[in-house]
PDB file of C-alpha atoms in Angstrom:
ATOM      1  CA  UNK J   1       8.068  20.396  -0.750  1.00 64.00           C
ATOM      2  CA  UNK J   2       6.502  18.278   2.048  1.00 83.00           C
ATOM      3  CA  UNK J   3       5.659  14.436   1.056  1.00 92.00           C
ATOM      4  CA  UNK J   4       2.128  13.501   0.280  1.00 94.00           C
ATOM      5  CA  UNK J   5       3.279  10.211   1.130  1.00 95.00           C
ATOM      6  CA  UNK J   6       6.209   9.118   2.369  1.00 97.00           C
ATOM      7  CA  UNK J   7       7.612   5.622   2.983  1.00 97.00           C
ATOM      8  CA  UNK J   8      11.031   4.754   4.805  1.00 97.00           C
ATOM      9  CA  UNK J   9      12.369   1.116   4.756  1.00 96.00           C
ATOM     10  CA  UNK J  10       8.877  -0.606   4.224  1.00 97.00           C
ATOM     11  CA  UNK J  11       8.713  -3.685   4.989  1.00 98.00           C
ATOM     12  CA  UNK J  12       5.735  -6.355   4.637  1.00 98.00           C
ATOM     13  CA  UNK J  13       6.233  -9.717   5.170  1.00 98.00           C
ATOM     14  CA  UNK J  14       3.251 -12.774   5.382  1.00 97.00           C
ATOM     15  CA  UNK J  15       2.759 -14.973   8.322  1.00 94.00           C
ATOM     16  CA  UNK J  16       2.732 -15.124  11.565  1.00 92.00           C
ATOM     17  CA  UNK J  17       5.660 -14.639  14.026  1.00 91.00           C
ATOM     18  CA  UNK J  18       7.507 -12.602  11.843  1.00 97.00           C
ATOM     19  CA  UNK J  19      10.090 -11.536  13.877  1.00 97.00           C
ATOM     20  CA  UNK J  20      12.838 -14.271  12.493  1.00 97.00           C
ATOM     21  CA  UNK J  21      12.207 -13.494   8.916  1.00 97.00           C
ATOM     22  CA  UNK J  22      12.641  -9.948   9.692  1.00 97.00           C
ATOM     23  CA  UNK J  23      16.011 -10.336  11.198  1.00 97.00           C
ATOM     24  CA  UNK J  24      16.652 -12.604   8.473  1.00 98.00           C
ATOM     25  CA  UNK J  25      15.854  -9.536   6.099  1.00 97.00           C
ATOM     26  CA  UNK J  26      17.733  -7.226   7.998  1.00 96.00           C
ATOM     27  CA  UNK J  27      20.767  -9.241   7.772  1.00 97.00           C
ATOM     28  CA  UNK J  28      20.379  -9.138   3.714  1.00 97.00           C
ATOM     29  CA  UNK J  29      18.983 -12.539   3.079  1.00 97.00           C
ATOM     30  CA  UNK J  30      17.181 -13.178  -0.376  1.00 95.00           C
ATOM     31  CA  UNK J  31      13.649 -13.438  -0.218  1.00 94.00           C
ATOM     32  CA  UNK J  32      13.769 -17.298  -1.555  1.00 95.00           C
ATOM     33  CA  UNK J  33      16.254 -17.766   1.364  1.00 97.00           C
ATOM     34  CA  UNK J  34      13.788 -16.380   3.905  1.00 97.00           C
ATOM     35  CA  UNK J  35      11.182 -18.284   2.562  1.00 96.00           C
ATOM     36  CA  UNK J  36      13.338 -21.294   2.973  1.00 97.00           C
ATOM     37  CA  UNK J  37      14.453 -20.829   6.307  1.00 96.00           C
ATOM     38  CA  UNK J  38      11.225 -19.558   7.679  1.00 97.00           C
ATOM     39  CA  UNK J  39       8.337 -20.466   5.414  1.00 97.00           C
ATOM     40  CA  UNK J  40       7.459 -16.750   5.300  1.00 98.00           C
ATOM     41  CA  UNK J  41       7.110 -14.660   2.575  1.00 97.00           C
ATOM     42  CA  UNK J  42       8.567 -11.179   1.747  1.00 97.00           C
ATOM     43  CA  UNK J  43       5.976  -9.006  -0.048  1.00 96.00           C
ATOM     44  CA  UNK J  44       7.782  -5.778   0.320  1.00 97.00           C
ATOM     45  CA  UNK J  45      11.533  -5.492   0.949  1.00 95.00           C
ATOM     46  CA  UNK J  46      12.871  -2.375   2.202  1.00 95.00           C
ATOM     47  CA  UNK J  47      10.727   0.255  -0.189  1.00 97.00           C
ATOM     48  CA  UNK J  48      11.779   4.066   0.233  1.00 97.00           C
ATOM     49  CA  UNK J  49      10.270   6.542  -1.577  1.00 97.00           C
ATOM     50  CA  UNK J  50       8.485  10.276  -1.315  1.00 97.00           C
ATOM     51  CA  UNK J  51       5.367  11.487  -3.209  1.00 96.00           C
ATOM     52  CA  UNK J  52       4.221  15.420  -3.292  1.00 95.00           C
ATOM     53  CA  UNK J  53       0.962  16.517  -3.471  1.00 92.00           C
ATOM     54  CA  UNK J  54      -0.081  16.367  -7.714  1.00 90.00           C
ATOM     55  CA  UNK J  55       2.820  14.214  -8.445  1.00 93.00           C
ATOM     56  CA  UNK J  56       2.153  11.430 -10.791  1.00 91.00           C
ATOM     57  CA  UNK J  57       4.252   8.092  -9.232  1.00 92.00           C
ATOM     58  CA  UNK J  58       4.082   4.692 -10.759  1.00 91.00           C
ATOM     59  CA  UNK J  59       4.640   1.480  -9.632  1.00 92.00           C
ATOM     60  CA  UNK J  60       5.812  -0.875 -12.011  1.00 91.00           C
ATOM     61  CA  UNK J  61       6.682  -4.633 -11.424  1.00 91.00           C
ATOM     62  CA  UNK J  62       6.629  -8.104 -12.335  1.00 92.00           C
ATOM     63  CA  UNK J  63       3.573 -10.212 -11.120  1.00 88.00           C
ATOM     64  CA  UNK J  64       4.288 -11.214  -7.873  1.00 88.00           C
ATOM     65  CA  UNK J  65       6.995  -8.485  -7.382  1.00 91.00           C
ATOM     66  CA  UNK J  66       4.788  -6.509  -4.258  1.00 93.00           C
ATOM     67  CA  UNK J  67       2.831  -3.798  -6.093  1.00 92.00           C
ATOM     68  CA  UNK J  68      -0.874  -4.397  -4.632  1.00 90.00           C
ATOM     69  CA  UNK J  69       0.819  -5.315  -1.439  1.00 94.00           C
ATOM     70  CA  UNK J  70       2.789  -1.914  -1.318  1.00 95.00           C
ATOM     71  CA  UNK J  71      -0.605  -0.338  -2.416  1.00 92.00           C
ATOM     72  CA  UNK J  72      -2.679  -1.994   0.314  1.00 91.00           C
ATOM     73  CA  UNK J  73      -0.332  -0.757   2.828  1.00 94.00           C
ATOM     74  CA  UNK J  74      -0.380   2.589   1.751  1.00 93.00           C
ATOM     75  CA  UNK J  75      -4.097   2.260   1.980  1.00 89.00           C
ATOM     76  CA  UNK J  76      -3.891   0.713   5.508  1.00 90.00           C
ATOM     77  CA  UNK J  77      -5.632  -2.502   4.223  1.00 90.00           C
ATOM     78  CA  UNK J  78      -2.463  -4.117   5.065  1.00 93.00           C
ATOM     79  CA  UNK J  79      -0.232  -3.355   8.013  1.00 94.00           C
ATOM     80  CA  UNK J  80       3.829  -3.193   7.312  1.00 96.00           C
ATOM     81  CA  UNK J  81       6.020  -5.235   9.601  1.00 97.00           C
ATOM     82  CA  UNK J  82       8.244  -2.647   9.847  1.00 97.00           C
ATOM     83  CA  UNK J  83       9.238   0.799   8.264  1.00 97.00           C
ATOM     84  CA  UNK J  84       6.825   3.293   8.289  1.00 94.00           C
ATOM     85  CA  UNK J  85       4.403   4.999   6.285  1.00 95.00           C
ATOM     86  CA  UNK J  86       3.188   8.470   6.316  1.00 95.00           C
ATOM     87  CA  UNK J  87       0.309   9.905   4.587  1.00 94.00           C
ATOM     88  CA  UNK J  88      -0.062  13.659   5.216  1.00 92.00           C
ATOM     89  CA  UNK J  89       2.127  13.185   8.101  1.00 92.00           C
ATOM     90  CA  UNK J  90       0.375  10.517   9.911  1.00 93.00           C
ATOM     91  CA  UNK J  91       1.903   7.122  10.319  1.00 95.00           C
ATOM     92  CA  UNK J  92      -1.177   4.631   8.621  1.00 94.00           C
ATOM     93  CA  UNK J  93      -0.008   1.943  11.196  1.00 92.00           C
ATOM     94  CA  UNK J  94      -1.256   4.016  14.009  1.00 94.00           C
ATOM     95  CA  UNK J  95      -4.660   4.904  12.655  1.00 94.00           C
ATOM     96  CA  UNK J  96      -7.538   3.555  13.849  1.00 94.00           C
ATOM     97  CA  UNK J  97     -10.384   1.964  12.052  1.00 91.00           C
ATOM     98  CA  UNK J  98     -12.479   4.926  11.633  1.00 93.00           C
ATOM     99  CA  UNK J  99      -9.271   6.910  10.538  1.00 94.00           C
ATOM    100  CA  UNK J 100      -8.316   4.340   8.342  1.00 92.00           C
ATOM    101  CA  UNK J 101     -12.037   4.394   6.627  1.00 88.00           C
ATOM    102  CA  UNK J 102     -11.863   8.428   6.181  1.00 90.00           C
ATOM    103  CA  UNK J 103      -8.533   7.836   4.846  1.00 90.00           C
ATOM    104  CA  UNK J 104      -9.615   5.527   1.950  1.00 86.00           C
ATOM    105  CA  UNK J 105     -12.694   7.100   1.733  1.00 82.00           C
ATOM    106  CA  UNK J 106     -11.238  11.041   1.258  1.00 84.00           C
ATOM    107  CA  UNK J 107      -7.670  10.549   0.426  1.00 84.00           C
ATOM    108  CA  UNK J 108      -6.462   7.201  -1.205  1.00 83.00           C
ATOM    109  CA  UNK J 109      -8.383   5.199  -3.791  1.00 74.00           C
ATOM    110  CA  UNK J 110      -7.486   1.912  -5.568  1.00 72.00           C
ATOM    111  CA  UNK J 111      -8.711   0.125  -8.448  1.00 68.00           C
ATOM    112  CA  UNK J 112      -7.941  -3.702  -8.144  1.00 65.00           C
ATOM    113  CA  UNK J 113      -6.783  -6.082 -10.603  1.00 62.00           C
ATOM    114  CA  UNK J 114      -9.998  -7.623 -11.111  1.00 62.00           C
ATOM    115  CA  UNK J 115     -12.474  -4.874 -10.901  1.00 67.00           C
ATOM    116  CA  UNK J 116     -16.254  -4.383 -12.252  1.00 72.00           C
ATOM    117  CA  UNK J 117     -17.366  -1.898 -14.490  1.00 75.00           C
ATOM    118  CA  UNK J 118     -20.733  -0.511 -14.023  1.00 79.00           C
ATOM    119  CA  UNK J 119     -22.038  -1.520 -17.625  1.00 81.00           C
ATOM    120  CA  UNK J 120     -24.792   1.158 -18.048  1.00 86.00           C
ATOM    121  CA  UNK J 121     -21.881   4.234 -17.110  1.00 86.00           C
ATOM    122  CA  UNK J 122     -19.069   5.683 -19.494  1.00 88.00           C
ATOM    123  CA  UNK J 123     -15.540   4.948 -18.304  1.00 85.00           C
ATOM    124  CA  UNK J 124     -15.586   8.742 -16.660  1.00 88.00           C
ATOM    125  CA  UNK J 125     -18.754   7.816 -14.949  1.00 87.00           C
ATOM    126  CA  UNK J 126     -17.313   4.740 -13.775  1.00 82.00           C
ATOM    127  CA  UNK J 127     -14.220   6.506 -12.394  1.00 81.00           C
ATOM    128  CA  UNK J 128     -15.930   9.428 -10.956  1.00 84.00           C
ATOM    129  CA  UNK J 129     -18.456   6.976  -9.100  1.00 81.00           C
ATOM    130  CA  UNK J 130     -16.618   7.399  -5.806  1.00 76.00           C
ATOM    131  CA  UNK J 131     -16.874  11.040  -5.822  1.00 80.00           C
ATOM    132  CA  UNK J 132     -20.555  10.624  -6.375  1.00 83.00           C
ATOM    133  CA  UNK J 133     -21.235   9.034  -3.587  1.00 79.00           C
ATOM    134  CA  UNK J 134     -19.744  11.457  -1.589  1.00 76.00           C
ATOM    135  CA  UNK J 135     -21.528  14.105  -3.204  1.00 81.00           C
ATOM    136  CA  UNK J 136     -18.464  15.639  -5.118  1.00 82.00           C
ATOM    137  CA  UNK J 137     -19.068  17.285  -8.263  1.00 81.00           C
ATOM    138  CA  UNK J 138     -16.842  16.337 -11.230  1.00 75.00           C
TER     139      UNK J 138
END
């Protein structure tokens, strides 16, 4: 079965001039050693996975472990430092702004940790609000 979403050795390092930090990561240094050496933070460290269409896939981890960073890479809000991320066989990091907007609007959604519900709507109506905006019946 073809993967709907696929990550291959996905790495996201925060900061500028990430080459040195990436080199240290590839040499096997820990996150704390990399931040001590470069001042840069490894947000996602060599993640690999495949998600089939319709599959339920759960990302679990402690606060600060990179869950939100990973999701932001998947939907193109952040670009990975290295590795590849494919959605429907297309490399997210190679999409232009229009293609990224389409990806976010039609393919991938994200509910932020500190979100706001519309108080006059039910939970179902809040969740389906994005579909409603696009004219998709639910």
